[in-house]
Tab-separated table of N, CA, C and O in Angstrom:
chain	number	residue	atom	x	y	z
A	1	UNK	N	-68.096	-23.790	0.913
A	1	UNK	CA	-66.751	-24.347	1.368
A	1	UNK	C	-66.411	-25.175	0.370
A	1	UNK	O	-65.211	-25.131	-0.056
A	2	UNK	N	-67.290	-26.181	-0.012
A	2	UNK	CA	-66.952	-27.116	-0.743
A	2	UNK	C	-66.612	-26.752	-2.278
A	2	UNK	O	-65.724	-27.125	-2.832
A	3	UNK	N	-67.279	-25.829	-2.974
A	3	UNK	CA	-67.115	-25.004	-4.154
A	3	UNK	C	-65.626	-24.417	-4.120
A	3	UNK	O	-65.140	-24.528	-5.033
A	4	UNK	N	-65.310	-23.723	-2.962
A	4	UNK	CA	-63.952	-23.070	-2.931
A	4	UNK	C	-63.008	-24.001	-3.052
A	4	UNK	O	-61.894	-23.849	-3.674
A	5	UNK	N	-63.101	-25.227	-2.324
A	5	UNK	CA	-62.015	-26.283	-2.447
A	5	UNK	C	-61.970	-26.774	-3.857
A	5	UNK	O	-60.885	-27.007	-4.262
A	6	UNK	N	-63.135	-27.073	-4.538
A	6	UNK	CA	-62.997	-27.472	-5.909
A	6	UNK	C	-62.333	-26.403	-6.635
A	6	UNK	O	-61.672	-26.876	-7.611
A	7	UNK	N	-62.612	-25.331	-6.523
A	7	UNK	CA	-61.983	-24.230	-7.478
A	7	UNK	C	-60.467	-24.256	-7.202
A	7	UNK	O	-59.584	-24.192	-8.146
A	8	UNK	N	-60.253	-24.391	-5.916
A	8	UNK	CA	-58.642	-24.672	-5.724
A	8	UNK	C	-58.133	-25.668	-6.472
A	8	UNK	O	-57.094	-25.624	-6.997
A	9	UNK	N	-58.604	-26.764	-6.238
A	9	UNK	CA	-58.123	-27.986	-7.031
A	9	UNK	C	-57.849	-27.861	-8.549
A	9	UNK	O	-57.136	-28.193	-9.003
A	10	UNK	N	-59.375	-27.294	-9.133
A	10	UNK	CA	-59.129	-26.849	-10.455
A	10	UNK	C	-58.035	-25.961	-10.889
A	10	UNK	O	-57.253	-26.395	-11.858
A	11	UNK	N	-57.796	-25.108	-10.061
A	11	UNK	CA	-56.747	-24.131	-10.364
A	11	UNK	C	-55.430	-24.681	-10.379
A	11	UNK	O	-54.607	-24.572	-11.255
A	12	UNK	N	-55.068	-25.713	-9.363
A	12	UNK	CA	-53.901	-26.224	-9.156
A	12	UNK	C	-53.657	-27.362	-10.271
A	12	UNK	O	-52.408	-27.238	-10.747
A	13	UNK	N	-54.664	-27.867	-10.808
A	13	UNK	CA	-54.702	-28.884	-12.029
A	13	UNK	C	-54.218	-28.156	-13.181
A	13	UNK	O	-53.132	-28.421	-14.028
A	14	UNK	N	-54.780	-26.795	-13.371
A	14	UNK	CA	-54.456	-26.252	-14.532
A	14	UNK	C	-53.113	-25.630	-14.513
A	14	UNK	O	-52.329	-25.666	-15.566
A	15	UNK	N	-52.470	-25.027	-13.370
A	15	UNK	CA	-51.160	-24.543	-13.317
A	15	UNK	C	-50.286	-25.804	-13.620
A	15	UNK	O	-49.206	-25.605	-14.344
A	16	UNK	N	-50.577	-27.151	-13.002
A	16	UNK	CA	-49.473	-28.084	-13.381
A	16	UNK	C	-49.479	-28.547	-14.614
A	16	UNK	O	-48.313	-28.713	-15.156
A	17	UNK	N	-50.653	-28.610	-15.082
A	17	UNK	CA	-50.887	-28.892	-16.601
A	17	UNK	C	-50.156	-28.013	-17.524
A	17	UNK	O	-49.452	-28.280	-18.325
A	18	UNK	N	-50.207	-26.629	-17.140
A	18	UNK	CA	-49.381	-25.488	-17.952
A	18	UNK	C	-48.008	-25.706	-18.023
A	18	UNK	O	-47.257	-25.647	-18.844
A	19	UNK	N	-47.547	-25.858	-16.650
A	19	UNK	CA	-46.026	-26.113	-16.316
A	19	UNK	C	-45.443	-27.394	-17.008
A	19	UNK	O	-44.543	-27.315	-17.582
A	20	UNK	N	-46.253	-28.560	-16.997
A	20	UNK	CA	-45.917	-29.680	-17.588
A	20	UNK	C	-45.689	-29.639	-19.332
A	20	UNK	O	-44.927	-30.052	-19.775
A	21	UNK	N	-46.839	-28.780	-19.557
A	21	UNK	CA	-46.977	-28.425	-21.009
A	21	UNK	C	-45.674	-27.660	-21.589
A	21	UNK	O	-45.276	-27.933	-22.640
A	22	UNK	N	-45.350	-26.569	-20.626
A	22	UNK	CA	-44.233	-25.779	-21.121
A	22	UNK	C	-42.905	-26.444	-21.023
A	22	UNK	O	-42.173	-26.335	-22.013
A	23	UNK	N	-42.868	-27.473	-20.012
A	23	UNK	CA	-41.649	-28.318	-19.969
A	23	UNK	C	-41.513	-28.970	-21.469
A	23	UNK	O	-40.585	-29.211	-21.828
A	24	UNK	N	-42.714	-29.863	-21.722
A	24	UNK	CA	-42.490	-30.582	-22.991
A	24	UNK	C	-42.127	-29.856	-24.141
A	24	UNK	O	-41.380	-30.279	-24.964
A	25	UNK	N	-42.660	-28.551	-24.219
A	25	UNK	CA	-42.370	-28.000	-25.555
A	25	UNK	C	-40.903	-27.481	-25.336
A	25	UNK	O	-40.223	-27.476	-26.393
A	26	UNK	N	-40.530	-27.224	-24.230
A	26	UNK	CA	-38.970	-26.964	-24.150
A	26	UNK	C	-38.150	-27.811	-24.547
A	26	UNK	O	-36.790	-27.959	-25.232
A	27	UNK	N	-38.363	-29.213	-23.755
A	27	UNK	CA	-37.784	-30.449	-24.031
A	27	UNK	C	-37.931	-30.852	-25.624
A	27	UNK	O	-36.567	-31.119	-26.103
A	28	UNK	N	-38.836	-30.550	-26.273
A	28	UNK	CA	-38.926	-30.778	-27.764
A	28	UNK	C	-38.007	-29.922	-28.541
A	28	UNK	O	-37.407	-30.287	-29.391
A	29	UNK	N	-37.859	-28.685	-28.161
A	29	UNK	CA	-37.238	-27.764	-28.914
A	29	UNK	C	-35.658	-27.985	-28.729
A	29	UNK	O	-34.677	-27.719	-29.497
A	30	UNK	N	-35.386	-28.721	-27.300
A	30	UNK	CA	-33.964	-29.096	-27.077
A	30	UNK	C	-33.738	-30.300	-27.994
A	30	UNK	O	-32.309	-30.372	-28.447
A	31	UNK	N	-34.436	-31.242	-27.952
A	31	UNK	CA	-34.107	-32.542	-28.399
A	31	UNK	C	-34.685	-33.091	-29.757
A	31	UNK	O	-34.136	-34.075	-30.395
A	32	UNK	N	-35.668	-32.229	-30.184
A	32	UNK	CA	-36.365	-32.643	-31.400
A	32	UNK	C	-37.334	-33.682	-31.195
A	32	UNK	O	-37.803	-34.213	-32.139
A	33	UNK	N	-37.640	-34.284	-29.930
A	33	UNK	CA	-38.440	-35.195	-29.886
A	33	UNK	C	-39.354	-34.766	-28.607
A	33	UNK	O	-39.012	-33.803	-27.911
A	34	UNK	N	-40.612	-35.560	-28.260
A	34	UNK	CA	-41.312	-35.240	-27.184
A	34	UNK	C	-41.015	-35.669	-25.882
A	34	UNK	O	-41.476	-35.314	-24.716
A	35	UNK	N	-39.780	-36.375	-25.864
A	35	UNK	CA	-39.144	-36.820	-24.415
A	35	UNK	C	-37.847	-36.658	-24.452
A	35	UNK	O	-37.185	-36.552	-25.495
A	36	UNK	N	-37.206	-36.759	-23.476
A	36	UNK	CA	-35.740	-36.589	-23.296
A	36	UNK	C	-35.288	-37.430	-22.097
A	36	UNK	O	-35.880	-37.576	-20.902
A	37	UNK	N	-34.186	-38.056	-22.209
A	37	UNK	CA	-33.392	-38.736	-20.904
A	37	UNK	C	-32.804	-37.872	-20.040
A	37	UNK	O	-32.584	-36.668	-20.479
A	38	UNK	N	-32.404	-38.091	-19.089
A	38	UNK	CA	-31.627	-37.407	-18.031
A	38	UNK	C	-30.390	-37.040	-18.479
A	38	UNK	O	-29.980	-35.845	-18.602
A	39	UNK	N	-29.919	-37.855	-19.427
A	39	UNK	CA	-28.445	-37.729	-19.841
A	39	UNK	C	-28.571	-36.618	-20.918
A	39	UNK	O	-27.675	-35.508	-21.115
A	40	UNK	N	-29.663	-36.570	-21.905
A	40	UNK	CA	-29.890	-35.565	-22.718
A	40	UNK	C	-29.993	-34.086	-22.047
A	40	UNK	O	-29.265	-32.970	-22.659
A	41	UNK	N	-30.738	-34.228	-20.896
A	41	UNK	CA	-30.990	-33.073	-20.208
A	41	UNK	C	-29.550	-32.422	-19.878
A	41	UNK	O	-29.193	-31.146	-19.777
A	42	UNK	N	-28.998	-33.209	-19.136
A	42	UNK	CA	-27.716	-32.894	-18.680
A	42	UNK	C	-26.548	-32.393	-19.664
A	42	UNK	O	-25.910	-31.319	-19.427
A	43	UNK	N	-26.598	-33.146	-20.789
A	43	UNK	CA	-25.849	-32.651	-21.835
A	43	UNK	C	-26.130	-31.105	-22.493
A	43	UNK	O	-25.337	-30.152	-22.627
A	44	UNK	N	-27.669	-30.998	-22.198
A	44	UNK	CA	-27.971	-29.499	-22.796
A	44	UNK	C	-27.592	-28.469	-21.731
A	44	UNK	O	-27.034	-27.389	-22.062
A	45	UNK	N	-27.568	-28.876	-20.332
A	45	UNK	CA	-27.313	-27.897	-19.256
A	45	UNK	C	-25.907	-27.613	-19.423
A	45	UNK	O	-25.443	-26.506	-19.410
A	46	UNK	N	-24.879	-28.528	-19.700
A	46	UNK	CA	-23.484	-28.574	-19.600
A	46	UNK	C	-23.219	-27.608	-21.031
A	46	UNK	O	-22.221	-26.714	-20.932
A	47	UNK	N	-23.674	-27.842	-21.990
A	47	UNK	CA	-23.470	-27.124	-23.262
A	47	UNK	C	-24.036	-25.767	-23.451
A	47	UNK	O	-23.471	-24.926	-24.105
A	48	UNK	N	-25.024	-25.334	-22.671
A	48	UNK	CA	-25.602	-24.190	-22.914
A	48	UNK	C	-24.746	-22.924	-22.376
A	48	UNK	O	-24.078	-22.945	-21.311
A	49	UNK	N	-24.519	-21.747	-23.269
A	49	UNK	CA	-23.602	-20.743	-22.894
A	49	UNK	C	-24.087	-20.109	-21.593
A	49	UNK	O	-23.154	-19.403	-21.011
A	50	UNK	N	-25.473	-20.056	-21.247
A	50	UNK	CA	-25.764	-19.173	-20.139
A	50	UNK	C	-25.770	-19.916	-18.928
A	50	UNK	O	-26.135	-19.458	-17.702
A	51	UNK	N	-25.229	-21.249	-18.778
A	51	UNK	CA	-25.235	-22.078	-17.648
A	51	UNK	C	-24.183	-21.384	-16.672
A	51	UNK	O	-22.996	-21.242	-17.042
A	52	UNK	N	-24.302	-21.412	-15.380
A	52	UNK	CA	-23.493	-20.919	-14.441
A	52	UNK	C	-22.815	-22.173	-13.739
A	52	UNK	O	-23.685	-23.108	-13.218
A	53	UNK	N	-21.542	-22.260	-13.594
A	53	UNK	CA	-20.857	-23.501	-13.020
A	53	UNK	C	-20.083	-23.062	-12.132
A	53	UNK	O	-19.396	-22.037	-11.939
A	54	UNK	N	-20.144	-23.752	-10.755
A	54	UNK	CA	-19.406	-23.346	-9.609
A	54	UNK	C	-18.774	-24.890	-9.446
A	54	UNK	O	-19.520	-25.928	-9.018
A	55	UNK	N	-17.421	-24.889	-8.925
A	55	UNK	CA	-16.896	-25.998	-8.737
A	55	UNK	C	-16.187	-25.885	-7.215
A	55	UNK	O	-15.835	-24.721	-6.762
A	56	UNK	N	-16.421	-26.961	-6.454
A	56	UNK	CA	-16.052	-26.907	-5.070
A	56	UNK	C	-15.460	-28.289	-4.780
A	56	UNK	O	-15.682	-29.255	-5.382
A	57	UNK	N	-14.218	-28.351	-4.055
A	57	UNK	CA	-13.504	-29.372	-3.678
A	57	UNK	C	-13.762	-29.697	-2.220
A	57	UNK	O	-13.746	-28.963	-1.291
A	58	UNK	N	-14.208	-31.191	-1.955
A	58	UNK	CA	-14.492	-31.651	-0.629
A	58	UNK	C	-13.757	-32.912	-0.695
A	58	UNK	O	-14.147	-33.932	-1.202
A	59	UNK	N	-12.989	-33.085	0.574
A	59	UNK	CA	-12.161	-34.333	0.761
A	59	UNK	C	-11.517	-35.022	-0.473
A	59	UNK	O	-11.653	-36.168	-0.760
A	60	UNK	N	-11.056	-34.066	-1.382
A	60	UNK	CA	-10.349	-34.449	-2.557
A	60	UNK	C	-11.246	-34.878	-3.857
A	60	UNK	O	-10.749	-35.490	-4.607
A	61	UNK	N	-12.440	-34.513	-3.710
A	61	UNK	CA	-13.443	-34.849	-4.625
A	61	UNK	C	-14.000	-33.466	-5.230
A	61	UNK	O	-14.381	-32.540	-4.416
A	62	UNK	N	-14.043	-33.307	-6.439
A	62	UNK	CA	-14.498	-32.177	-7.132
A	62	UNK	C	-15.779	-32.205	-7.482
A	62	UNK	O	-16.309	-33.261	-8.007
A	63	UNK	N	-16.686	-31.483	-6.987
A	63	UNK	CA	-18.243	-31.425	-7.329
A	63	UNK	C	-18.493	-30.189	-8.271
A	63	UNK	O	-17.844	-29.118	-7.970
A	64	UNK	N	-19.083	-30.323	-9.070
A	64	UNK	CA	-19.684	-29.260	-9.926
A	64	UNK	C	-21.143	-28.940	-9.797
A	64	UNK	O	-21.773	-29.962	-9.974
A	65	UNK	N	-21.474	-27.492	-9.633
A	65	UNK	CA	-22.916	-27.347	-9.598
A	65	UNK	C	-23.288	-26.549	-10.849
A	65	UNK	O	-22.560	-25.474	-11.052
A	66	UNK	N	-24.242	-26.802	-11.524
A	66	UNK	CA	-24.934	-26.008	-12.646
A	66	UNK	C	-26.048	-25.541	-12.352
A	66	UNK	O	-26.846	-26.010	-11.866
A	67	UNK	N	-26.144	-24.352	-12.871
A	67	UNK	CA	-27.659	-23.695	-12.593
A	67	UNK	C	-27.753	-22.826	-14.161
A	67	UNK	O	-26.948	-22.230	-14.566
A	68	UNK	N	-29.093	-23.062	-14.483
A	68	UNK	CA	-29.495	-22.434	-15.847
A	68	UNK	C	-30.806	-22.136	-15.680
A	68	UNK	O	-31.844	-22.826	-15.281
A	69	UNK	N	-31.182	-21.025	-16.156
A	69	UNK	CA	-32.640	-20.167	-16.094
A	69	UNK	C	-32.790	-19.775	-17.555
A	69	UNK	O	-32.035	-19.057	-18.015
A	70	UNK	N	-33.981	-20.239	-18.146
A	70	UNK	CA	-34.587	-19.810	-19.268
A	70	UNK	C	-36.118	-19.400	-19.273
A	70	UNK	O	-36.744	-20.268	-19.220
A	71	UNK	N	-36.437	-18.232	-19.088
A	71	UNK	CA	-37.845	-17.863	-18.821
A	71	UNK	C	-38.262	-18.489	-17.670
A	71	UNK	O	-37.632	-18.362	-16.469
A	72	UNK	N	-39.245	-19.388	-17.681
A	72	UNK	CA	-39.876	-19.983	-16.433
A	72	UNK	C	-39.222	-21.413	-16.200
A	72	UNK	O	-39.581	-21.822	-15.406
A	73	UNK	N	-38.266	-21.830	-16.992
A	73	UNK	CA	-37.626	-23.237	-16.969
A	73	UNK	C	-36.373	-22.858	-16.127
A	73	UNK	O	-35.586	-21.920	-16.402
A	74	UNK	N	-36.096	-23.638	-15.085
A	74	UNK	CA	-35.026	-23.576	-14.236
A	74	UNK	C	-34.344	-25.092	-14.159
A	74	UNK	O	-35.071	-26.000	-13.998
A	75	UNK	N	-33.084	-25.128	-14.387
A	75	UNK	CA	-32.378	-26.291	-14.570
A	75	UNK	C	-31.315	-26.228	-13.494
A	75	UNK	O	-30.738	-25.440	-13.233
A	76	UNK	N	-31.119	-27.382	-12.587
A	76	UNK	CA	-30.131	-27.561	-11.568
A	76	UNK	C	-29.479	-29.004	-11.650
A	76	UNK	O	-30.192	-29.821	-11.703
A	77	UNK	N	-28.045	-29.002	-11.512
A	77	UNK	CA	-27.464	-30.238	-11.781
A	77	UNK	C	-26.224	-30.177	-10.783
A	77	UNK	O	-25.558	-29.401	-10.848
A	78	UNK	N	-25.932	-31.329	-10.305
A	78	UNK	CA	-24.712	-31.585	-9.593
A	78	UNK	C	-24.038	-32.860	-10.092
A	78	UNK	O	-24.890	-33.878	-10.320
A	79	UNK	N	-22.811	-32.549	-10.286
A	79	UNK	CA	-21.901	-33.707	-10.897
A	79	UNK	C	-20.770	-34.021	-10.158
A	79	UNK	O	-20.294	-33.166	-9.514
A	80	UNK	N	-20.104	-35.096	-9.995
A	80	UNK	CA	-18.862	-35.320	-9.522
A	80	UNK	C	-17.764	-35.537	-10.561
A	80	UNK	O	-16.847	-36.253	-10.332
A	81	UNK	N	-17.838	-34.885	-11.782
A	81	UNK	CA	-16.933	-35.221	-12.975
A	81	UNK	C	-17.029	-36.293	-13.602
A	81	UNK	O	-16.750	-36.471	-14.835
A	82	UNK	N	-17.549	-37.453	-13.017
A	82	UNK	CA	-17.848	-38.619	-13.484
A	82	UNK	C	-19.436	-39.246	-13.701
A	82	UNK	O	-19.873	-39.771	-14.805
A	83	UNK	N	-20.044	-38.651	-12.837
A	83	UNK	CA	-21.312	-39.154	-12.515
A	83	UNK	C	-22.379	-38.082	-12.298
A	83	UNK	O	-22.061	-37.008	-11.606
A	84	UNK	N	-23.640	-38.074	-12.853
A	84	UNK	CA	-24.526	-37.202	-12.349
A	84	UNK	C	-25.100	-37.587	-11.281
A	84	UNK	O	-25.768	-38.487	-10.975
A	85	UNK	N	-25.002	-36.655	-10.197
A	85	UNK	CA	-25.564	-36.943	-8.834
A	85	UNK	C	-26.803	-36.498	-8.562
A	85	UNK	O	-27.741	-37.122	-7.985
A	86	UNK	N	-27.485	-35.177	-9.178
A	86	UNK	CA	-28.683	-34.779	-9.010
A	86	UNK	C	-28.957	-33.694	-10.166
A	86	UNK	O	-28.153	-33.234	-10.680
A	87	UNK	N	-30.215	-33.912	-10.799
A	87	UNK	CA	-30.799	-33.119	-11.637
A	87	UNK	C	-31.958	-32.791	-11.421
A	87	UNK	O	-32.917	-33.641	-11.126
A	88	UNK	N	-32.501	-31.455	-11.685
A	88	UNK	CA	-33.739	-30.783	-11.359
A	88	UNK	C	-34.252	-29.948	-12.351
A	88	UNK	O	-33.310	-29.341	-12.713
A	89	UNK	N	-35.432	-30.077	-12.889
A	89	UNK	CA	-36.018	-29.211	-13.805
A	89	UNK	C	-37.297	-28.820	-13.357
A	89	UNK	O	-38.159	-29.422	-12.839
A	90	UNK	N	-37.523	-27.420	-13.291
A	90	UNK	CA	-38.549	-26.779	-12.794
A	90	UNK	C	-39.235	-25.863	-13.797
A	90	UNK	O	-38.675	-25.147	-14.279
A	91	UNK	N	-40.686	-25.798	-13.773
A	91	UNK	CA	-41.317	-25.057	-14.623
A	91	UNK	C	-42.331	-24.188	-13.934
A	91	UNK	O	-43.146	-25.112	-13.086
A	92	UNK	N	-42.487	-23.088	-13.961
A	92	UNK	CA	-43.450	-22.269	-13.132
A	92	UNK	C	-43.681	-22.756	-11.699
A	92	UNK	O	-44.601	-22.944	-11.124
A	93	UNK	N	-42.198	-22.825	-11.228
A	93	UNK	CA	-42.276	-23.373	-9.686
A	93	UNK	C	-42.733	-24.663	-9.381
A	93	UNK	O	-42.958	-24.992	-8.147
A	94	UNK	N	-42.946	-25.566	-10.351
A	94	UNK	CA	-43.341	-26.970	-10.220
A	94	UNK	C	-42.272	-27.812	-10.567
A	94	UNK	O	-41.597	-27.788	-11.930
A	95	UNK	N	-42.052	-28.901	-9.940
A	95	UNK	CA	-40.907	-29.856	-10.359
A	95	UNK	C	-41.369	-30.684	-11.496
A	95	UNK	O	-42.528	-31.276	-11.495
A	96	UNK	N	-40.551	-30.728	-12.578
A	96	UNK	CA	-40.804	-31.423	-13.844
A	96	UNK	C	-40.062	-32.751	-13.697
A	96	UNK	O	-40.549	-33.955	-14.208
A	97	UNK	N	-38.943	-32.566	-13.644
A	97	UNK	CA	-37.800	-33.588	-13.571
A	97	UNK	C	-37.155	-33.389	-12.117
A	97	UNK	O	-36.569	-32.601	-11.919
A	98	UNK	N	-36.993	-34.706	-11.568
A	98	UNK	CA	-36.158	-34.857	-10.406
A	98	UNK	C	-35.464	-36.165	-10.309
A	98	UNK	O	-35.884	-37.103	-9.911
A	99	UNK	N	-34.072	-36.018	-10.432
A	99	UNK	CA	-33.317	-37.436	-10.582
A	99	UNK	C	-32.293	-37.167	-9.493
A	99	UNK	O	-31.616	-36.075	-9.251
A	100	UNK	N	-32.191	-38.403	-8.630
A	100	UNK	CA	-31.286	-38.362	-7.718
A	100	UNK	C	-30.410	-39.945	-7.993
A	100	UNK	O	-30.878	-40.894	-8.047
A	101	UNK	N	-28.928	-39.669	-8.045
A	101	UNK	CA	-28.361	-40.805	-8.298
A	101	UNK	C	-28.365	-42.123	-7.219
A	101	UNK	O	-28.392	-43.219	-7.619
A	102	UNK	N	-28.587	-41.580	-5.786
A	102	UNK	CA	-28.763	-42.496	-4.928
A	102	UNK	C	-30.047	-43.311	-4.838
A	102	UNK	O	-30.195	-43.982	-4.191
A	103	UNK	N	-30.971	-42.499	-5.618
A	103	UNK	CA	-32.567	-42.977	-5.497
A	103	UNK	C	-32.935	-43.708	-6.779
A	103	UNK	O	-33.720	-44.717	-6.738
A	104	UNK	N	-32.701	-43.075	-7.925
A	104	UNK	CA	-33.399	-43.424	-9.043
A	104	UNK	C	-32.294	-44.628	-9.828
A	104	UNK	O	-31.090	-44.395	-9.940
A	105	UNK	N	-32.675	-45.715	-9.803
A	105	UNK	CA	-32.049	-46.927	-10.595
A	105	UNK	C	-32.415	-47.225	-11.852
A	105	UNK	O	-31.731	-48.030	-12.281
A	106	UNK	N	-32.982	-46.147	-12.494
A	106	UNK	CA	-33.247	-46.533	-13.888
A	106	UNK	C	-32.038	-46.134	-14.734
A	106	UNK	O	-31.145	-45.086	-14.195
A	107	UNK	N	-31.787	-46.194	-16.049
A	107	UNK	CA	-30.785	-45.822	-16.785
A	107	UNK	C	-30.796	-44.153	-17.107
A	107	UNK	O	-31.945	-43.764	-17.126
A	108	UNK	N	-29.673	-43.620	-17.124
A	108	UNK	CA	-29.594	-42.226	-17.590
A	108	UNK	C	-30.268	-41.802	-18.765
A	108	UNK	O	-30.746	-40.896	-19.221
A	109	UNK	N	-30.276	-43.104	-19.952
A	109	UNK	CA	-30.778	-42.813	-21.184
A	109	UNK	C	-32.413	-43.384	-21.141
A	109	UNK	O	-33.046	-43.311	-22.231
A	110	UNK	N	-33.090	-43.609	-20.099
A	110	UNK	CA	-34.405	-43.707	-20.204
A	110	UNK	C	-35.201	-42.503	-20.561
A	110	UNK	O	-34.781	-41.583	-19.719
A	111	UNK	N	-36.106	-42.663	-21.234
A	111	UNK	CA	-36.796	-41.189	-21.835
A	111	UNK	C	-37.750	-40.798	-20.386
A	111	UNK	O	-38.307	-41.772	-19.685
A	112	UNK	N	-37.764	-39.508	-20.060
A	112	UNK	CA	-38.572	-38.844	-19.076
A	112	UNK	C	-39.821	-38.675	-19.599
A	112	UNK	O	-40.005	-38.263	-20.566
A	113	UNK	N	-40.857	-39.261	-18.650
A	113	UNK	CA	-42.204	-39.224	-19.161
A	113	UNK	C	-42.871	-38.087	-18.348
A	113	UNK	O	-42.671	-37.896	-17.087
A	114	UNK	N	-43.672	-37.233	-18.976
A	114	UNK	CA	-44.349	-36.296	-18.332
A	114	UNK	C	-45.912	-36.493	-18.310
A	114	UNK	O	-46.350	-37.018	-19.153
A	115	UNK	N	-46.465	-36.194	-16.960
A	115	UNK	CA	-47.769	-36.942	-16.815
A	115	UNK	C	-48.671	-35.891	-17.641
A	115	UNK	O	-48.335	-34.792	-17.906
A	116	UNK	N	-49.894	-36.599	-18.042
A	116	UNK	CA	-50.813	-35.779	-18.822
A	116	UNK	C	-51.948	-35.544	-17.583
A	116	UNK	O	-52.664	-36.604	-17.273
A	117	UNK	N	-52.003	-34.196	-17.261
A	117	UNK	CA	-53.018	-34.072	-16.227
A	117	UNK	C	-54.418	-33.453	-16.839
A	117	UNK	O	-55.240	-33.105	-16.095
A	118	UNK	N	-54.459	-33.584	-18.165
A	118	UNK	CA	-55.804	-33.348	-18.655
A	118	UNK	C	-56.965	-34.174	-18.071
A	118	UNK	O	-58.034	-33.516	-17.931
A	119	UNK	N	-56.749	-35.441	-18.136
A	119	UNK	CA	-57.873	-36.233	-17.493
A	119	UNK	C	-57.877	-36.250	-16.159
A	119	UNK	O	-58.950	-36.914	-15.612
A	120	UNK	N	-57.165	-35.667	-15.448
A	120	UNK	CA	-57.111	-35.694	-13.716
A	120	UNK	C	-58.317	-34.986	-13.256
A	120	UNK	O	-58.670	-34.078	-13.759
């Protein structure tokens, strides 16, 4: 039983490490650096020709919902035309970036750091 649990843990670590490594490579190809800010990722999502945008009007406020899929990378963003409300990046079904304007108090220009799971 203990060996099965260790095998499961090791497989989860490898999968997460692969997902974060894939995301780092993608971010590097987008920004030319090994990290990116939430604002840079948002600009990439908005400018990409394959991005699907849906606009909805609620109580006089227009909200925009952006979705982009590129291979194993999935991007999702919500804005109110002025502010990024939510931004998520997933790779291989694992969350890589999760930004919420109501929760995250750092600057949109702060570089996103990806964990290094090799030593875990």
